[in-house]
mmCIF file of C-alpha atoms and ligand atoms in Angstrom:
data_model
loop_
_atom_site.group_PDB
_atom_site.id
_atom_site.type_symbol
_atom_site.label_atom_id
_atom_site.label_comp_id
_atom_site.label_asym_id
_atom_site.label_seq_id
_atom_site.Cartn_x
_atom_site.Cartn_y
_atom_site.Cartn_z
ATOM 1 C CA MET A 667 -20.218 8.171 -18.278
ATOM 2 C CA LEU A 668 -19.169 6.313 -15.122
ATOM 3 C CA LYS A 669 -21.631 6.796 -12.250
ATOM 4 C CA LEU A 670 -19.839 7.243 -8.926
ATOM 5 C CA ALA A 671 -21.319 6.668 -5.483
ATOM 6 C CA VAL A 672 -18.980 8.193 -2.885
ATOM 7 C CA MET A 673 -19.061 6.957 0.713
ATOM 8 C CA VAL A 674 -17.883 9.340 3.416
ATOM 9 C CA SER A 675 -17.631 9.617 7.203
ATOM 10 C CA GLY A 676 -15.949 12.922 7.972
ATOM 11 C CA GLY A 677 -14.625 16.182 6.560
ATOM 12 C CA GLY A 678 -14.910 15.117 2.935
ATOM 13 C CA THR A 679 -11.664 16.609 1.625
ATOM 14 C CA ASN A 680 -11.207 13.550 -0.612
ATOM 15 C CA LEU A 681 -14.780 13.990 -1.886
ATOM 16 C CA GLN A 682 -13.959 17.632 -2.571
ATOM 17 C CA ALA A 683 -10.843 16.612 -4.499
ATOM 18 C CA ILE A 684 -13.033 14.366 -6.672
ATOM 19 C CA LEU A 685 -15.630 17.093 -7.277
ATOM 20 C CA ASP A 686 -12.929 19.653 -8.116
ATOM 21 C CA ALA A 687 -11.201 17.194 -10.474
ATOM 22 C CA ILE A 688 -14.495 16.549 -12.324
ATOM 23 C CA ASP A 689 -15.094 20.312 -12.598
ATOM 24 C CA SER A 690 -11.548 20.944 -13.877
ATOM 25 C CA GLY A 691 -11.707 18.063 -16.363
ATOM 26 C CA SER A 692 -8.886 16.049 -14.834
ATOM 27 C CA ILE A 693 -11.445 13.339 -14.183
ATOM 28 C CA ARG A 694 -13.127 12.593 -17.534
ATOM 29 C CA ASN A 695 -16.236 10.548 -18.257
ATOM 30 C CA ALA A 696 -17.425 10.272 -14.668
ATOM 31 C CA ARG A 697 -19.959 11.973 -12.424
ATOM 32 C CA VAL A 698 -20.940 11.646 -8.762
ATOM 33 C CA VAL A 699 -24.552 10.479 -8.567
ATOM 34 C CA LYS A 700 -24.777 9.995 -4.793
ATOM 35 C CA VAL A 701 -22.905 10.647 -1.556
ATOM 36 C CA ILE A 702 -23.617 8.232 1.286
ATOM 37 C CA SER A 703 -22.488 8.964 4.839
ATOM 38 C CA ASN A 704 -22.610 6.809 7.952
ATOM 39 C CA SER A 705 -22.590 10.018 10.029
ATOM 40 C CA ARG A 706 -25.311 12.696 9.965
ATOM 41 C CA THR A 707 -22.796 15.329 11.043
ATOM 42 C CA ALA A 708 -20.165 14.623 8.381
ATOM 43 C CA TYR A 709 -19.136 17.903 6.761
ATOM 44 C CA ALA A 710 -18.757 15.878 3.575
ATOM 45 C CA LEU A 711 -22.570 15.982 3.340
ATOM 46 C CA GLU A 712 -22.449 19.797 3.220
ATOM 47 C CA ARG A 713 -19.888 19.621 0.408
ATOM 48 C CA ALA A 714 -22.174 17.274 -1.532
ATOM 49 C CA LYS A 715 -25.255 19.454 -1.017
ATOM 50 C CA LYS A 716 -23.314 22.547 -2.161
ATOM 51 C CA ALA A 717 -22.466 20.627 -5.327
ATOM 52 C CA GLY A 718 -26.138 19.685 -5.812
ATOM 53 C CA ILE A 719 -25.493 15.989 -5.298
ATOM 54 C CA CYS A 720 -28.057 13.612 -3.784
ATOM 55 C CA THR A 721 -27.055 12.530 -0.269
ATOM 56 C CA GLN A 722 -28.163 9.748 2.049
ATOM 57 C CA CYS A 723 -27.228 8.890 5.603
ATOM 58 C CA ILE A 724 -27.106 5.152 6.376
ATOM 59 C CA THR A 725 -26.127 4.638 9.977
ATOM 60 C CA ARG A 726 -25.667 1.247 11.632
ATOM 61 C CA LYS A 727 -27.447 2.367 14.796
ATOM 62 C CA ASP A 728 -30.647 3.008 12.811
ATOM 63 C CA TYR A 729 -30.948 -0.737 12.200
ATOM 64 C CA PRO A 730 -31.647 -3.311 14.944
ATOM 65 C CA GLN A 731 -29.842 -6.011 12.961
ATOM 66 C CA ALA A 732 -26.495 -5.683 11.165
ATOM 67 C CA GLN A 733 -28.002 -7.519 8.191
ATOM 68 C CA GLN A 734 -30.639 -4.779 7.787
ATOM 69 C CA PHE A 735 -27.871 -2.146 7.614
ATOM 70 C CA ASP A 736 -25.981 -4.265 5.078
ATOM 71 C CA GLU A 737 -29.093 -4.638 2.898
ATOM 72 C CA ALA A 738 -29.949 -0.937 3.163
ATOM 73 C CA LEU A 739 -26.457 -0.009 1.973
ATOM 74 C CA LEU A 740 -26.586 -2.499 -0.895
ATOM 75 C CA SER A 741 -29.980 -1.276 -2.107
ATOM 76 C CA ALA A 742 -28.921 2.377 -1.874
ATOM 77 C CA LEU A 743 -25.938 1.622 -4.128
ATOM 78 C CA GLN A 744 -28.037 -0.404 -6.561
ATOM 79 C CA GLU A 745 -30.847 2.182 -6.680
ATOM 80 C CA CYS A 746 -28.486 4.933 -7.822
ATOM 81 C CA GLU A 747 -27.046 2.486 -10.379
ATOM 82 C CA ALA A 748 -23.491 3.157 -9.226
ATOM 83 C CA ASP A 749 -20.840 1.783 -11.561
ATOM 84 C CA LEU A 750 -18.035 2.498 -9.078
ATOM 85 C CA VAL A 751 -18.189 2.924 -5.292
ATOM 86 C CA VAL A 752 -15.513 5.260 -3.914
ATOM 87 C CA LEU A 753 -14.644 5.108 -0.201
ATOM 88 C CA ALA A 754 -13.402 8.629 0.473
ATOM 89 C CA GLY A 755 -12.522 8.983 4.139
ATOM 90 C CA CYS A 756 -15.072 6.244 4.846
ATOM 91 C CA LEU A 757 -14.729 4.438 8.154
ATOM 92 C CA VAL A 758 -17.408 1.809 7.531
ATOM 93 C CA VAL A 759 -16.412 -1.838 7.075
ATOM 94 C CA ILE A 760 -18.075 -2.670 3.761
ATOM 95 C CA PRO A 761 -20.438 -5.641 4.176
ATOM 96 C CA GLN A 762 -19.541 -8.790 2.263
ATOM 97 C CA ILE A 763 -22.849 -8.690 0.320
ATOM 98 C CA VAL A 764 -21.793 -5.285 -1.049
ATOM 99 C CA VAL A 765 -18.245 -6.459 -1.833
ATOM 100 C CA ASP A 766 -19.714 -9.469 -3.670
ATOM 101 C CA ALA A 767 -22.195 -7.347 -5.647
ATOM 102 C CA PHE A 768 -19.494 -4.824 -6.615
ATOM 103 C CA GLU A 769 -16.467 -7.048 -7.246
ATOM 104 C CA ASN A 770 -13.523 -4.873 -8.317
ATOM 105 C CA ARG A 771 -15.904 -1.885 -8.414
ATOM 106 C CA ILE A 772 -15.170 -0.466 -4.948
ATOM 107 C CA ILE A 773 -12.029 1.591 -4.363
ATOM 108 C CA ASN A 774 -10.592 2.983 -1.140
ATOM 109 C CA ILE A 775 -7.987 5.597 -0.264
ATOM 110 C CA HIS A 776 -5.687 4.564 2.580
ATOM 111 C CA PRO A 777 -3.288 7.122 4.103
ATOM 112 C CA ALA A 778 -0.177 4.902 4.025
ATOM 113 C CA LEU A 779 1.878 2.871 1.543
ATOM 114 C CA ILE A 780 0.155 -0.517 1.858
ATOM 115 C CA PRO A 781 1.290 -3.046 3.191
ATOM 116 C CA ALA A 782 2.682 -0.612 5.767
ATOM 117 C CA PHE A 783 0.437 0.706 8.562
ATOM 118 C CA CYS A 784 -2.784 -0.836 7.318
ATOM 119 C CA GLY A 785 -5.355 -3.391 8.354
ATOM 120 C CA THR A 786 -7.622 -3.505 11.392
ATOM 121 C CA GLY A 787 -7.177 -0.512 13.689
ATOM 122 C CA TYR A 788 -5.179 1.581 11.206
ATOM 123 C CA TYR A 789 -7.296 4.558 10.126
ATOM 124 C CA GLY A 790 -7.226 8.353 10.198
ATOM 125 C CA LEU A 791 -4.657 9.977 12.494
ATOM 126 C CA GLY A 792 -3.598 6.648 14.031
ATOM 127 C CA VAL A 793 -1.940 5.675 10.757
ATOM 128 C CA HIS A 794 0.347 8.701 10.946
ATOM 129 C CA GLU A 795 1.022 8.195 14.661
ATOM 130 C CA ALA A 796 2.215 4.671 13.852
ATOM 131 C CA ALA A 797 4.402 5.909 10.974
ATOM 132 C CA LEU A 798 6.060 8.512 13.226
ATOM 133 C CA ALA A 799 6.476 5.991 16.044
ATOM 134 C CA ARG A 800 8.256 3.617 13.646
ATOM 135 C CA GLY A 801 10.492 6.427 12.387
ATOM 136 C CA VAL A 802 9.861 5.868 8.667
ATOM 137 C CA ARG A 803 11.447 8.449 6.333
ATOM 138 C CA VAL A 804 8.771 8.035 3.696
ATOM 139 C CA THR A 805 5.060 7.376 3.938
ATOM 140 C CA GLY A 806 2.232 8.198 1.514
ATOM 141 C CA ALA A 807 -1.148 6.984 0.320
ATOM 142 C CA THR A 808 -2.605 4.038 -1.570
ATOM 143 C CA VAL A 809 -5.715 3.615 -3.705
ATOM 144 C CA HIS A 810 -6.790 -0.015 -3.870
ATOM 145 C CA PHE A 811 -9.767 -2.145 -4.809
ATOM 146 C CA VAL A 812 -11.791 -3.341 -1.835
ATOM 147 C CA ASP A 813 -12.076 -7.081 -1.327
ATOM 148 C CA GLY A 814 -13.304 -9.058 1.706
ATOM 149 C CA GLY A 815 -10.335 -8.027 3.839
ATOM 150 C CA THR A 816 -9.186 -4.755 5.406
ATOM 151 C CA ASP A 817 -6.877 -2.799 3.053
ATOM 152 C CA THR A 818 -6.004 -6.088 1.285
ATOM 153 C CA GLY A 819 -7.398 -5.574 -2.232
ATOM 154 C CA PRO A 820 -5.366 -5.084 -5.440
ATOM 155 C CA ILE A 821 -3.327 -1.867 -5.391
ATOM 156 C CA ILE A 822 -4.142 0.666 -8.112
ATOM 157 C CA LEU A 823 -1.949 3.689 -7.341
ATOM 158 C CA GLN A 824 0.447 4.789 -4.617
ATOM 159 C CA LYS A 825 2.246 8.083 -3.980
ATOM 160 C CA ALA A 826 5.108 8.625 -1.564
ATOM 161 C CA VAL A 827 5.411 11.580 0.796
ATOM 162 C CA GLU A 828 8.501 12.571 2.804
ATOM 163 C CA VAL A 829 8.356 12.529 6.598
ATOM 164 C CA LEU A 830 10.069 15.658 7.928
ATOM 165 C CA GLU A 831 11.940 16.319 11.173
ATOM 166 C CA GLY A 832 9.510 17.500 13.851
ATOM 167 C CA ASP A 833 6.376 16.302 12.055
ATOM 168 C CA THR A 834 3.358 15.849 14.286
ATOM 169 C CA PRO A 835 0.654 13.340 13.273
ATOM 170 C CA GLU A 836 -1.605 16.230 12.253
ATOM 171 C CA VAL A 837 1.055 17.922 10.107
ATOM 172 C CA LEU A 838 1.979 14.626 8.461
ATOM 173 C CA GLN A 839 -1.685 13.733 7.838
ATOM 174 C CA ARG A 840 -2.233 17.057 6.104
ATOM 175 C CA ARG A 841 0.856 16.639 3.923
ATOM 176 C CA VAL A 842 -0.215 13.103 2.932
ATOM 177 C CA MET A 843 -3.702 14.358 2.077
ATOM 178 C CA GLU A 844 -2.457 17.344 0.041
ATOM 179 C CA GLN A 845 0.449 15.656 -1.729
ATOM 180 C CA ALA A 846 -0.901 12.141 -2.140
ATOM 181 C CA GLU A 847 -4.550 11.382 -1.360
ATOM 182 C CA TRP A 848 -6.069 14.304 -3.246
ATOM 183 C CA VAL A 849 -3.840 13.458 -6.251
ATOM 184 C CA ILE A 850 -4.086 9.688 -6.626
ATOM 185 C CA LEU A 851 -7.781 9.205 -5.783
ATOM 186 C CA PRO A 852 -8.993 11.434 -8.646
ATOM 187 C CA ARG A 853 -6.306 9.936 -10.888
ATOM 188 C CA ALA A 854 -7.467 6.390 -10.145
ATOM 189 C CA ILE A 855 -11.076 7.348 -10.890
ATOM 190 C CA ASP A 856 -10.067 8.887 -14.238
ATOM 191 C CA LEU A 857 -8.097 5.763 -15.181
ATOM 192 C CA ILE A 858 -11.043 3.499 -14.320
ATOM 193 C CA ALA A 859 -13.604 5.775 -16.000
ATOM 194 C CA ASN A 860 -11.567 5.672 -19.205
ATOM 195 C CA GLY A 861 -11.156 1.916 -19.314
ATOM 196 C CA ARG A 862 -7.457 1.801 -18.526
ATOM 197 C CA VAL A 863 -7.558 -0.424 -15.421
ATOM 198 C CA THR A 864 -7.858 -4.198 -15.386
ATOM 199 C CA VAL A 865 -7.292 -6.745 -12.618
ATOM 200 C CA SER A 866 -5.900 -10.209 -13.186
ATOM 201 C CA GLN A 867 -4.661 -12.689 -10.593
ATOM 202 C CA GLY A 868 -4.987 -10.055 -7.888
ATOM 203 C CA LYS A 869 -2.770 -7.533 -9.670
ATOM 204 C CA VAL A 870 -3.839 -4.267 -11.299
ATOM 205 C CA HIS A 871 -2.722 -3.464 -14.844
ATOM 206 C CA ILE A 872 -2.895 0.104 -16.150
ATOM 207 C CA GLN A 873 -2.956 0.515 -19.936
ATOM 208 C CA ALA A 874 -0.957 3.357 -21.484
ATOM 209 C CA GLU A 875 -2.953 6.399 -22.590
ATOM 210 C CA SER A 876 -5.096 5.134 -25.466
ATOM 211 C CA THR A 877 -3.001 4.735 -28.608
ATOM 212 C CA ALA A 878 -6.264 5.425 -30.429
ATOM 213 C CA SER A 879 -6.037 9.071 -29.364
ATOM 214 C CA GLN A 880 -2.333 9.110 -30.350
ATOM 215 C CA LYS A 881 -3.229 7.632 -33.778
ATOM 216 C CA SER A 882 -5.917 10.248 -34.309
ATOM 217 C CA MET A 883 -3.298 12.913 -33.391
ATOM 218 C CA ASP A 884 -0.882 11.390 -35.956
ATOM 219 C CA GLY A 885 -3.721 11.157 -38.492
ATOM 220 C CA CYS A 886 -4.526 14.819 -37.988
ATOM 221 C CA GLU A 887 -0.842 15.821 -38.448
ATOM 222 C CA LYS A 888 -0.646 13.638 -41.613
ATOM 223 C CA ARG A 889 -3.782 15.274 -43.064
ATOM 224 C CA THR A 890 -2.384 18.760 -42.476
ATOM 225 C CA GLU A 891 0.944 17.589 -44.029
ATOM 226 C CA GLU A 892 -0.897 16.357 -47.144
ATOM 227 C CA GLU A 893 -2.889 19.602 -47.379
ATOM 228 C CA LYS A 894 0.335 21.642 -47.560
HETATM 229 C C1 LIG B 2021 -8.050 11.007 5.670
HETATM 230 O O1 LIG B 2021 -6.889 10.798 6.454
HETATM 231 C C2 LIG B 2021 -8.251 9.835 4.743
HETATM 232 O O2 LIG B 2021 -7.032 9.269 4.309
HETATM 233 C C3 LIG B 2021 -8.904 8.855 5.621
HETATM 234 O O3 LIG B 2021 -9.875 9.645 6.310
HETATM 235 C C4 LIG B 2021 -9.301 10.951 6.563
HETATM 236 C C5 LIG B 2021 -10.284 12.050 6.306
HETATM 237 O O4 LIG B 2021 -10.627 12.032 4.938
HETATM 238 N N1 LIG B 2021 -9.416 7.761 4.859
HETATM 239 P P1 LIG B 2021 -11.715 13.107 4.351
HETATM 240 O O5 LIG B 2021 -11.193 14.501 4.637
HETATM 241 O O6 LIG B 2021 -13.033 12.867 5.066
HETATM 242 O O7 LIG B 2021 -11.768 12.801 2.887
#
């Protein structure tokens, strides 16, 4: 059972998508053991509490030195024995000591098709403002592993979303969340939780649904055939 620590900063709709996917069974073999927010007022914390999940607020301004914040975040993740850290609407730059301790075990959802509209300064609504300003016909979302850069880690999943005539940034953001983010983030977690994701030379490889389960299906059919 993969233990997930989910980091949030705002409304928590991506966290909710994860919780709903675990409840519905579309995420298998994983459970959220902790929700960490850098904002005390994040509604995501309410969503976690409603789901009975342990929450913690780790805010940079509570620590005189940046290093103390970094160490507090690292120990919080280690204490809950997280196997996978999920950045779900998280606006915190993950400290290098955390990236090093959780190599290829931190994933992030970005509301664009990386390498478009990503990197420093591209987050939240601004991503969609930039997409509309550029006049792209298609945008979407990306789930990627977090490395030492900003939105530069190996890409796991992407999903495209159409940009429609008259879209405002808010309307486009909502469509990208509904049609892409809330679909591919749970999907990526299920793939990782069921051992189907590997990374080599900076590229992600996703194994086909386990042939083991297919074999057992065949085996079952054969047995019923023989019993006839
Ligand atoms: C979303 O646009 C998400 O892509 C970005 O943060 C925004 C809010 O996410 N990372 P959430 O509702 O807090 O999950």
